């Protein structure tokens, strides 16, 4: 997962938000910085020690918001690939007449889809809490930020079990060892023909935000087809 994004090894995903009205740059950037402090991997870079990569938190968080103005601006649609050695996310905001489009670009090594939406939730809550123009009644209706318990990180991978519960689970999990030989004998194939490329060789402009809207009948047919292949609609 600690790979730079290339067309052969896509490692980035995107979330797009559209707002009526213009965002306050100062308040939005502050909300992004405060939210990033709650998601350490998104705000971290990578350093190498003895040729091994390690996550490294920055002494001071940097704003990763790029602002673009005008309907004809294509800058927000031409987001360059992230340099994961520096930071795992970037945000582009395009403001046109009466609207703001926000693109959040995140590297999969730093968070998954659920983590990305939690990051968005934190940004929006922090932005709302920082609105001095909100009436008191409206401000009270804004939910509080969920509490972050950093101590849980030390128990990642423990399945939230006691030592005895974990040991009782092991015999069932060891069945998976039977498939190790089959797994090791497989030769993974790239999604696209390619050769490993350095970050500098990735094109400055590439399709980043792509979406398709399906009608209900089409979605239902895709779901039935996926079920017949023992897969999910996403797959």
Coordinates of N, CA and C in Angstrom, one line a residue:
X1 N 0.8 -1.2 0.0 CA 0.0 0.0 0.0 C 0.8 1.3 0.0
X2 N 2.1 1.2 0.5 CA 2.9 2.4 0.5 C 3.5 2.6 -0.9
X3 N 2.7 2.8 -1.9 CA 3.2 3.0 -3.2 C 2.6 4.3 -3.7
X4 N 3.4 5.0 -4.6 CA 2.9 6.2 -5.2 C 1.8 5.8 -6.2
X5 N 0.8 6.6 -6.4 CA -0.3 6.4 -7.3 C 0.2 6.3 -8.8
X6 N -0.1 5.3 -9.5 CA 0.2 5.2 -10.9 C -1.1 4.6 -11.6
X7 N -1.2 4.7 -12.9 CA -2.3 4.2 -13.6 C -2.4 2.6 -13.4
X8 N -1.2 2.0 -13.3 CA -1.1 0.6 -13.1 C -1.5 0.1 -11.7
X9 N -1.1 1.0 -10.7 CA -1.4 0.7 -9.3 C -2.2 1.9 -8.7
X10 N -3.5 2.0 -9.0 CA -4.3 3.2 -8.5 C -4.4 3.1 -7.0
X11 N -4.0 4.1 -6.3 CA -4.0 4.1 -4.8 C -4.8 5.2 -4.3
X12 N -5.5 6.0 -5.1 CA -6.2 7.2 -4.6 C -7.7 7.1 -4.8
X13 N -8.4 7.7 -3.9 CA -9.9 7.8 -4.1 C -10.3 9.2 -3.8
X14 N -11.5 9.6 -4.2 CA -12.0 10.9 -4.2 C -13.4 11.0 -3.6
X15 N -13.7 12.1 -3.0 CA -15.0 12.5 -2.5 C -15.3 13.9 -3.0
X16 N -16.5 14.1 -3.6 CA -16.8 15.4 -4.1 C -18.0 15.9 -3.4
X17 N -18.0 17.2 -3.0 CA -19.1 17.9 -2.3 C -19.4 19.1 -3.1
X18 N -20.7 19.5 -3.1 CA -21.1 20.7 -3.8 C -22.0 21.5 -2.8
X19 N -21.7 22.8 -2.7 CA -22.4 23.6 -1.7 C -23.0 24.8 -2.5
X20 N -24.2 25.2 -2.0 CA -24.7 26.5 -2.5 C -24.0 27.6 -1.7
X21 N -23.6 28.6 -2.3 CA -22.9 29.7 -1.7 C -21.4 29.4 -1.6
X22 N -20.6 30.4 -1.1 CA -19.2 30.3 -1.1 C -18.7 30.0 0.3
X23 N -17.7 29.1 0.4 CA -17.1 28.8 1.7 C -16.2 29.9 2.1
X24 N -16.1 30.1 3.4 CA -15.1 31.0 4.0 C -13.8 30.4 4.0
X25 N -12.8 30.9 3.2 CA -11.5 30.3 3.1 C -10.8 30.1 4.4
X26 N -10.8 31.1 5.2 CA -10.1 31.1 6.5 C -10.7 30.0 7.4
X27 N -12.0 30.0 7.5 CA -12.7 29.1 8.4 C -12.6 27.6 7.9
X28 N -12.7 27.5 6.5 CA -12.6 26.1 6.0 C -11.2 25.5 6.1
X29 N -10.2 26.3 5.9 CA -8.8 25.8 6.0 C -8.5 25.5 7.5
X30 N -9.1 26.3 8.4 CA -8.8 25.9 9.8 C -9.6 24.6 10.2
X31 N -10.8 24.4 9.6 CA -11.5 23.2 9.9 C -10.7 22.0 9.3
X32 N -10.1 22.2 8.1 CA -9.3 21.1 7.5 C -8.1 20.8 8.4
X33 N -7.4 21.8 8.9 CA -6.3 21.5 9.8 C -6.7 20.8 11.1
X34 N -7.8 21.3 11.7 CA -8.3 20.7 12.9 C -8.7 19.2 12.7
X35 N -9.4 19.0 11.6 CA -9.8 17.6 11.2 C -8.6 16.7 11.0
X36 N -7.6 17.3 10.3 CA -6.4 16.4 10.0 C -5.7 16.0 11.3
X37 N -5.7 16.9 12.3 CA -5.1 16.5 13.6 C -5.8 15.3 14.2
X38 N -7.0 15.1 13.8 CA -7.7 13.9 14.4 C -7.5 12.6 13.5
X39 N -6.9 12.8 12.4 CA -6.6 11.7 11.5 C -5.1 11.7 11.2
X40 N -4.3 11.1 12.1 CA -2.8 11.3 12.0 C -2.2 10.8 10.7
X41 N -2.7 9.6 10.1 CA -2.1 9.1 8.9 C -2.3 10.0 7.7
X42 N -3.5 10.6 7.6 CA -3.7 11.5 6.5 C -2.7 12.6 6.5
X43 N -2.4 13.1 7.7 CA -1.5 14.3 7.8 C 0.0 13.9 7.9
X44 N 0.3 12.6 7.9 CA 1.7 12.1 8.0 C 2.4 12.0 6.7
X45 N 3.7 11.9 6.8 CA 4.5 11.6 5.6 C 5.3 10.3 5.9
X46 N 6.2 10.0 5.0 CA 7.0 8.7 5.1 C 8.4 9.0 5.1
X47 N 9.2 8.4 6.0 CA 10.6 8.5 6.1 C 11.2 7.1 6.0
X48 N 12.4 7.0 5.5 CA 13.0 5.7 5.4 C 14.2 5.6 6.4
X49 N 14.2 4.5 7.1 CA 15.3 4.2 8.0 C 15.7 2.8 7.7
X50 N 17.0 2.6 7.4 CA 17.6 1.3 7.0 C 16.8 0.7 5.9
X51 N 16.4 1.6 4.9 CA 15.7 1.2 3.7 C 14.3 0.6 4.0
X52 N 13.7 1.0 5.2 CA 12.4 0.6 5.5 C 11.5 1.8 5.7
X53 N 10.3 1.8 5.2 CA 9.4 3.0 5.3 C 8.8 3.1 6.7
X54 N 8.7 4.3 7.2 CA 8.0 4.5 8.5 C 7.1 5.8 8.4
X55 N 6.0 5.7 9.0 CA 5.1 6.9 9.1 C 5.8 7.9 10.0
X56 N 5.7 9.2 9.6 CA 6.3 10.3 10.4 C 5.4 11.5 10.4
X57 N 5.0 11.8 11.6 CA 4.1 13.0 11.7 C 4.8 14.3 11.6
X58 N 4.2 15.3 11.0 CA 4.8 16.6 10.8 C 4.8 17.4 12.1
X59 N 5.8 18.1 12.4 CA 5.8 19.0 13.5 C 4.7 20.0 13.5
X60 N 4.4 20.5 12.3 CA 3.3 21.4 12.1 C 2.5 21.1 10.9
X61 N 1.2 21.0 11.1 CA 0.3 20.6 9.9 C 0.3 21.7 8.9
X62 N 0.2 21.3 7.6 CA 0.2 22.3 6.5 C -1.2 22.3 5.9
X63 N -1.6 23.5 5.5 CA -2.9 23.5 4.8 C -2.7 22.9 3.4
X64 N -3.7 22.0 3.0 CA -3.6 21.3 1.7 C -4.8 21.7 0.9
X65 N -5.3 22.9 1.0 CA -6.5 23.4 0.2 C -6.0 24.3 -0.9
X66 N -6.4 24.0 -2.1 CA -6.1 24.8 -3.3 C -7.4 25.4 -3.7
X67 N -7.4 26.8 -3.9 CA -8.7 27.5 -4.3 C -8.6 27.9 -5.8
X68 N -9.7 27.6 -6.5 CA -9.8 28.0 -7.9 C -11.1 28.8 -8.0
X69 N -11.1 29.8 -8.9 CA -12.3 30.7 -9.1 C -12.7 30.6 -10.6
X70 N -14.0 30.7 -10.8 CA -14.4 30.8 -12.2 C -15.0 29.5 -12.7
X71 N -16.1 29.6 -13.5 CA -16.7 28.4 -14.0 C -15.8 27.7 -15.0
X72 N -15.0 28.4 -15.7 CA -14.2 27.8 -16.8 C -12.8 27.2 -16.3
X73 N -12.6 27.3 -15.0 CA -11.4 26.8 -14.4 C -11.4 25.3 -14.4
X74 N -10.3 24.7 -14.9 CA -10.2 23.2 -14.9 C -9.2 22.7 -13.9
X75 N -8.7 23.6 -13.1 CA -7.6 23.2 -12.2 C -8.1 22.2 -11.2
X76 N -9.3 22.3 -10.7 CA -9.8 21.4 -9.7 C -10.1 20.0 -10.3
X77 N -10.2 19.9 -11.6 CA -10.4 18.6 -12.3 C -9.1 18.0 -12.8
X78 N -8.0 18.7 -12.6 CA -6.7 18.2 -13.0 C -5.8 18.1 -11.8
X79 N -6.3 17.4 -10.8 CA -5.5 17.3 -9.5 C -4.3 16.4 -9.8
X80 N -3.1 16.8 -9.5 CA -1.9 16.0 -9.7 C -1.9 14.8 -8.7
X81 N -1.2 13.8 -9.0 CA -1.1 12.7 -8.0 C -0.5 13.1 -6.7
X82 N -0.9 12.5 -5.6 CA -0.4 12.8 -4.3 C 1.0 12.3 -4.2
X83 N 1.8 13.0 -3.4 CA 3.2 12.5 -3.1 C 3.0 12.0 -1.6
X84 N 2.8 10.7 -1.5 CA 2.5 10.1 -0.2 C 3.7 10.3 0.8
X85 N 4.9 10.5 0.3 CA 6.0 10.7 1.2 C 5.9 12.0 2.0
X86 N 5.0 12.9 1.5 CA 4.7 14.2 2.2 C 3.4 14.2 2.9
X87 N 2.4 13.8 2.3 CA 1.0 13.9 2.9 C 0.1 13.0 2.2
X88 N -0.9 12.5 2.9 CA -1.9 11.6 2.2 C -3.2 12.1 1.8
X89 N -3.3 13.5 1.7 CA -4.6 14.0 1.2 C -4.3 15.4 0.6
X90 N -5.3 15.8 -0.2 CA -5.3 17.2 -0.7 C -6.7 17.6 -1.0
X91 N -7.0 18.8 -1.0 CA -8.4 19.3 -1.2 C -8.3 20.5 -2.2
X92 N -9.2 20.4 -3.1 CA -9.3 21.5 -4.1 C -10.7 22.0 -4.1
X93 N -10.8 23.4 -4.1 CA -12.2 24.0 -4.0 C -12.3 24.9 -5.2
X94 N -13.3 24.7 -6.0 CA -13.6 25.6 -7.2 C -14.9 26.4 -6.9
X95 N -14.8 27.7 -7.0 CA -15.9 28.6 -6.7 C -16.3 29.3 -8.0
X96 N -17.6 29.1 -8.3 CA -18.2 29.8 -9.4 C -19.3 30.7 -8.9
X97 N -20.2 31.1 -9.8 CA -21.3 32.0 -9.4 C -22.3 31.3 -8.4
X98 N -22.1 31.6 -7.1 CA -23.1 31.1 -6.2 C -22.9 29.7 -5.7
X99 N -21.8 29.0 -6.1 CA -21.6 27.6 -5.7 C -20.2 27.3 -5.4
X100 N -19.9 26.3 -4.6 CA -18.6 25.8 -4.3 C -18.5 24.3 -4.5
X101 N -17.6 23.9 -5.3 CA -17.3 22.4 -5.5 C -16.0 22.1 -4.7
X102 N -16.1 21.0 -3.9 CA -15.0 20.6 -3.1 C -14.6 19.2 -3.5
X103 N -13.4 19.0 -3.9 CA -12.8 17.7 -4.2 C -11.8 17.3 -3.1
X104 N -12.1 16.1 -2.4 CA -11.1 15.6 -1.5 C -10.4 14.4 -2.1
X105 N -9.1 14.5 -2.1 CA -8.3 13.5 -2.7 C -7.5 12.8 -1.6
X106 N -7.6 11.5 -1.5 CA -7.0 10.7 -0.4 C -6.3 9.5 -0.9
X107 N -5.2 9.1 -0.2 CA -4.4 7.9 -0.6 C -4.9 6.8 0.3
X108 N -5.1 5.6 -0.4 CA -5.7 4.5 0.3 C -4.8 3.9 1.4
X109 N -3.5 4.2 1.4 CA -2.6 3.7 2.5 C -2.9 4.4 3.8
X110 N -3.6 5.6 3.7 CA -3.8 6.4 4.9 C -5.2 6.2 5.4
X111 N -6.2 5.9 4.6 CA -7.5 5.6 5.1 C -8.3 4.9 4.0
X112 N -9.4 4.3 4.5 CA -10.3 3.6 3.5 C -11.5 4.5 3.3
X113 N -12.5 4.0 2.6 CA -13.7 4.8 2.3 C -14.4 5.3 3.5
X114 N -14.5 4.4 4.5 CA -15.2 4.9 5.8 C -14.4 6.0 6.5
X115 N -13.1 5.8 6.5 CA -12.2 6.8 7.1 C -12.4 8.1 6.4
X116 N -12.5 8.1 5.0 CA -12.6 9.3 4.2 C -13.9 10.0 4.6
X117 N -15.0 9.3 4.7 CA -16.2 10.0 5.1 C -16.2 10.5 6.5
X118 N -15.5 9.8 7.4 CA -15.4 10.3 8.8 C -14.5 11.6 8.8
X119 N -13.5 11.7 7.9 CA -12.8 12.9 7.7 C -13.6 14.1 7.2
X120 N -14.5 13.8 6.2 CA -15.4 14.8 5.7 C -16.4 15.2 6.8
X121 N -16.9 14.3 7.6 CA -17.8 14.6 8.7 C -17.1 15.6 9.7
X122 N -15.9 15.3 10.0 CA -15.2 16.1 11.0 C -15.0 17.6 10.4
X123 N -14.6 17.6 9.1 CA -14.4 19.0 8.5 C -15.7 19.8 8.6
X124 N -16.8 19.1 8.2 CA -18.1 19.9 8.2 C -18.6 20.3 9.6
X125 N -18.4 19.4 10.5 CA -18.7 19.7 11.9 C -17.9 20.9 12.4
X126 N -16.6 20.8 12.2 CA -15.7 21.9 12.7 C -16.0 23.2 12.0
X127 N -16.3 23.1 10.7 CA -16.7 24.3 9.9 C -17.9 25.0 10.5
X128 N -18.9 24.1 10.8 CA -20.2 24.6 11.4 C -20.0 25.2 12.8
X129 N -19.2 24.5 13.6 CA -18.9 25.0 15.0 C -18.2 26.4 14.9
X130 N -17.4 26.6 13.9 CA -16.6 27.8 13.8 C -17.4 29.0 13.1
X131 N -18.6 28.8 12.8 CA -19.4 29.8 12.2 C -19.9 30.8 13.2
X132 N -19.3 32.0 13.2 CA -19.7 33.0 14.2 C -21.1 33.5 13.9
X133 N -21.6 33.4 12.6 CA -22.9 33.9 12.2 C -24.0 33.0 12.6
X134 N -23.8 31.8 13.1 CA -24.8 30.9 13.4 C -25.6 31.4 14.7
X135 N -26.9 31.3 14.6 CA -27.7 31.7 15.8 C -27.4 30.6 16.9
X136 N -27.7 31.0 18.1 CA -27.4 30.1 19.2 C -28.2 28.8 19.1
X137 N -29.5 28.9 18.7 CA -30.3 27.7 18.6 C -29.8 26.8 17.5
X138 N -29.3 27.4 16.4 CA -28.7 26.6 15.3 C -27.4 25.9 15.7
X139 N -26.6 26.7 16.5 CA -25.3 26.2 16.9 C -25.5 25.0 17.8
X140 N -26.5 25.0 18.7 CA -26.8 23.9 19.6 C -27.2 22.7 18.9
X141 N -27.8 22.9 17.7 CA -28.3 21.7 16.9 C -27.2 21.0 16.2
X142 N -26.0 21.6 16.1 CA -24.8 21.0 15.4 C -24.3 19.9 16.3
X143 N -24.2 18.7 15.9 CA -23.6 17.6 16.8 C -22.2 17.9 17.2
X144 N -21.9 17.4 18.4 CA -20.5 17.5 18.9 C -19.6 16.5 18.1
X145 N -18.3 16.8 18.1 CA -17.4 15.9 17.4 C -17.2 14.6 18.3
X146 N -17.2 13.5 17.6 CA -17.0 12.2 18.4 C -15.6 12.3 19.1
X147 N -15.6 11.6 20.2 CA -14.3 11.6 21.0 C -13.3 10.6 20.3
X148 N -12.1 11.0 20.2 CA -11.0 10.2 19.7 C -10.2 9.6 20.8
X149 N -10.2 8.3 20.9 CA -9.5 7.6 21.9 C -8.2 7.0 21.3
X150 N -7.1 7.7 21.5 CA -5.8 7.3 20.9 C -5.3 5.9 21.5
X151 N -5.8 5.6 22.7 CA -5.3 4.4 23.3 C -5.8 3.1 22.6
X152 N -6.9 3.3 21.8 CA -7.4 2.1 21.0 C -6.4 1.7 20.0
X153 N -5.6 2.7 19.5 CA -4.6 2.3 18.4 C -3.6 1.3 18.9
X154 N -3.3 1.2 20.1 CA -2.4 0.2 20.6 C -3.0 -1.2 20.6
X155 N -4.3 -1.3 20.5 CA -4.9 -2.6 20.4 C -5.5 -2.9 19.1
X156 N -5.0 -2.2 18.0 CA -5.4 -2.5 16.7 C -5.0 -4.0 16.3
X157 N -5.9 -4.7 15.7 CA -5.7 -6.1 15.3 C -6.0 -7.1 16.4
X158 N -6.4 -6.6 17.5 CA -6.8 -7.5 18.6 C -8.2 -7.9 18.6
X159 N -9.0 -7.4 17.7 CA -10.4 -7.7 17.6 C -11.3 -7.4 18.8
X160 N -10.7 -6.5 19.6 CA -11.4 -6.1 20.9 C -11.7 -7.3 21.7
X161 N -10.8 -8.2 21.8 CA -11.0 -9.5 22.6 C -10.0 -9.5 23.7
X162 N -10.4 -10.3 24.7 CA -9.4 -10.6 25.8 C -8.4 -11.7 25.3
X163 N -7.3 -11.9 26.0 CA -6.3 -12.8 25.6 C -6.9 -14.2 25.4
X164 N -7.8 -14.6 26.4 CA -8.3 -15.9 26.4 C -9.3 -16.1 25.2
X165 N -10.1 -15.1 24.9 CA -11.0 -15.1 23.7 C -10.2 -15.2 22.4
X166 N -9.1 -14.5 22.4 CA -8.3 -14.6 21.2 C -7.7 -16.0 21.0
X167 N -7.2 -16.6 22.1 CA -6.6 -17.9 21.9 C -7.7 -18.9 21.5
X168 N -8.9 -18.8 22.0 CA -10.0 -19.7 21.6 C -10.4 -19.6 20.2
X169 N -10.1 -18.4 19.6 CA -10.5 -18.2 18.2 C -9.4 -18.8 17.3
X170 N -8.2 -18.9 17.7 CA -7.1 -19.3 16.9 C -7.3 -20.6 16.1
X171 N -7.8 -21.7 16.7 CA -8.0 -22.9 15.9 C -8.8 -22.7 14.7
X172 N -9.9 -21.9 14.8 CA -10.7 -21.7 13.6 C -10.0 -20.9 12.6
X173 N -9.2 -19.9 13.0 CA -8.5 -19.1 12.1 C -7.3 -19.8 11.4
X174 N -6.8 -20.8 12.1 CA -5.6 -21.5 11.5 C -6.1 -22.3 10.2
X175 N -7.4 -22.5 10.1 CA -7.8 -23.2 8.9 C -7.4 -22.4 7.6
X176 N -7.2 -21.1 7.7 CA -6.8 -20.3 6.6 C -5.4 -20.7 6.2
X177 N -4.6 -21.3 7.0 CA -3.2 -21.7 6.6 C -3.2 -22.6 5.5
X178 N -4.3 -23.4 5.4 CA -4.4 -24.4 4.3 C -4.4 -23.7 2.9
X179 N -4.8 -22.5 2.9 CA -4.8 -21.8 1.6 C -3.6 -21.0 1.3
X180 N -2.6 -21.0 2.2 CA -1.4 -20.2 2.0 C -0.6 -20.6 0.7
X181 N -0.5 -21.9 0.5 CA 0.2 -22.4 -0.6 C -0.4 -21.9 -1.9
X182 N -1.8 -22.0 -2.0 CA -2.5 -21.5 -3.2 C -2.3 -20.0 -3.3
X183 N -2.3 -19.3 -2.2 CA -2.1 -17.8 -2.3 C -0.7 -17.5 -2.8
X184 N 0.3 -18.1 -2.3 CA 1.7 -17.8 -2.7 C 2.0 -18.2 -4.1
X185 N 1.2 -19.2 -4.7 CA 1.5 -19.7 -6.0 C 0.8 -18.8 -7.1
X186 N 0.0 -17.9 -6.7 CA -0.7 -17.0 -7.6 C 0.2 -15.9 -8.1
X187 N 0.1 -15.5 -9.4 CA 0.8 -14.4 -9.9 C -0.1 -13.3 -10.2
X188 N -0.1 -12.3 -9.4 CA -1.1 -11.1 -9.6 C -0.8 -10.4 -10.9
X189 N -1.8 -10.0 -11.6 CA -1.7 -9.3 -12.8 C -2.1 -7.8 -12.6
X190 N -1.4 -6.9 -13.3 CA -1.7 -5.4 -13.1 C -3.0 -5.1 -13.8
X191 N -3.7 -4.1 -13.4 CA -5.0 -3.7 -14.0 C -4.7 -3.2 -15.4
X192 N -3.6 -2.5 -15.6 CA -3.2 -2.0 -16.9 C -1.8 -2.4 -17.3
X193 N -1.5 -2.7 -18.5 CA -0.1 -2.9 -18.9 C 0.8 -1.7 -18.5
X194 N 1.9 -1.9 -17.8 CA 2.6 -0.8 -17.3 C 4.0 -1.3 -16.8
X195 N 4.8 -0.3 -16.6 CA 6.1 -0.5 -15.9 C 6.1 0.4 -14.6
X196 N 6.7 -0.1 -13.5 CA 6.8 0.8 -12.4 C 7.3 2.2 -12.7
X197 N 6.7 3.2 -12.3 CA 7.1 4.6 -12.6 C 7.3 5.4 -11.4
X198 N 8.2 6.3 -11.5 CA 8.5 7.2 -10.4 C 7.3 8.3 -10.4
X199 N 7.2 9.0 -9.3 CA 6.1 10.0 -9.2 C 6.2 11.0 -10.3
X200 N 7.4 11.4 -10.6 CA 7.6 12.5 -11.6 C 7.1 12.1 -13.0
X201 N 7.1 10.8 -13.3 CA 6.7 10.4 -14.6 C 5.2 10.2 -14.7
X202 N 4.4 10.4 -13.7 CA 3.0 10.4 -13.7 C 2.5 11.7 -14.4
X203 N 1.6 11.5 -15.3 CA 1.1 12.7 -16.0 C 0.5 13.7 -15.1
X204 N 0.7 15.0 -15.4 CA 0.2 16.1 -14.5 C -1.3 16.1 -14.5
X205 N -1.9 15.7 -15.6 CA -3.3 15.7 -15.8 C -3.8 14.3 -16.1
X206 N -4.7 13.8 -15.3 CA -5.3 12.5 -15.6 C -6.7 12.4 -15.0
X207 N -7.5 11.6 -15.5 CA -8.9 11.5 -15.0 C -8.9 11.2 -13.5
X208 N -9.4 12.1 -12.7 CA -9.4 11.9 -11.3 C -10.8 11.7 -10.7
X209 N -11.7 12.6 -11.1 CA -13.1 12.5 -10.5 C -14.0 12.0 -11.6
X210 N -14.3 10.7 -11.6 CA -15.2 10.1 -12.5 C -16.4 9.5 -11.8
X211 N -17.6 9.7 -12.4 CA -18.8 9.2 -11.8 C -19.8 8.7 -12.8
X212 N -20.6 7.7 -12.5 CA -21.6 7.3 -13.4 C -22.9 7.2 -12.6
X213 N -24.0 7.6 -13.2 CA -25.3 7.5 -12.5 C -26.1 6.5 -13.3
X214 N -26.6 5.5 -12.6 CA -27.4 4.4 -13.2 C -28.8 4.5 -12.8
X215 N -29.7 4.2 -13.8 CA -31.1 4.1 -13.5 C -31.4 3.0 -12.5
X216 N -32.6 3.0 -11.9 CA -32.9 1.9 -11.0 C -32.9 0.5 -11.7
X217 N -33.5 0.4 -12.9 CA -33.5 -0.9 -13.5 C -32.1 -1.4 -13.8
X218 N -31.2 -0.5 -14.3 CA -29.8 -0.9 -14.5 C -29.1 -1.3 -13.3
X219 N -29.3 -0.6 -12.2 CA -28.7 -0.9 -10.9 C -29.2 -2.3 -10.4
X220 N -30.5 -2.6 -10.6 CA -31.0 -3.9 -10.2 C -30.4 -5.0 -11.0
X221 N -30.3 -4.8 -12.3 CA -29.6 -5.8 -13.2 C -28.2 -6.0 -12.8
X222 N -27.5 -5.0 -12.5 CA -26.1 -5.1 -12.0 C -26.0 -5.9 -10.7
X223 N -27.0 -5.6 -9.8 CA -27.0 -6.4 -8.6 C -27.3 -7.8 -8.8
X224 N -28.2 -8.2 -9.7 CA -28.5 -9.6 -9.9 C -27.3 -10.3 -10.6
X225 N -26.7 -9.6 -11.5 CA -25.5 -10.2 -12.2 C -24.4 -10.4 -11.2
X226 N -24.1 -9.4 -10.3 CA -23.1 -9.6 -9.2 C -23.4 -10.8 -8.3
X227 N -24.7 -10.9 -8.0 CA -25.1 -12.0 -7.1 C -24.9 -13.4 -7.8
X228 N -25.2 -13.4 -9.1 CA -25.0 -14.7 -9.8 C -23.5 -15.1 -9.9
X229 N -22.6 -14.1 -9.8 CA -21.2 -14.3 -9.8 C -20.5 -14.4 -8.4
X230 N -21.4 -14.4 -7.4 CA -20.9 -14.4 -6.0 C -20.0 -13.2 -5.7
X231 N -20.4 -12.1 -6.2 CA -19.7 -10.9 -6.0 C -20.6 -9.7 -5.5
X232 N -20.1 -8.6 -5.3 CA -20.9 -7.4 -4.9 C -21.0 -6.5 -6.1
X233 N -21.9 -5.6 -6.0 CA -22.1 -4.6 -7.1 C -20.9 -3.8 -7.4
X234 N -20.2 -3.4 -6.3 CA -18.9 -2.7 -6.5 C -17.9 -3.4 -7.2
X235 N -17.8 -4.7 -7.0 CA -16.8 -5.5 -7.7 C -17.2 -5.7 -9.1

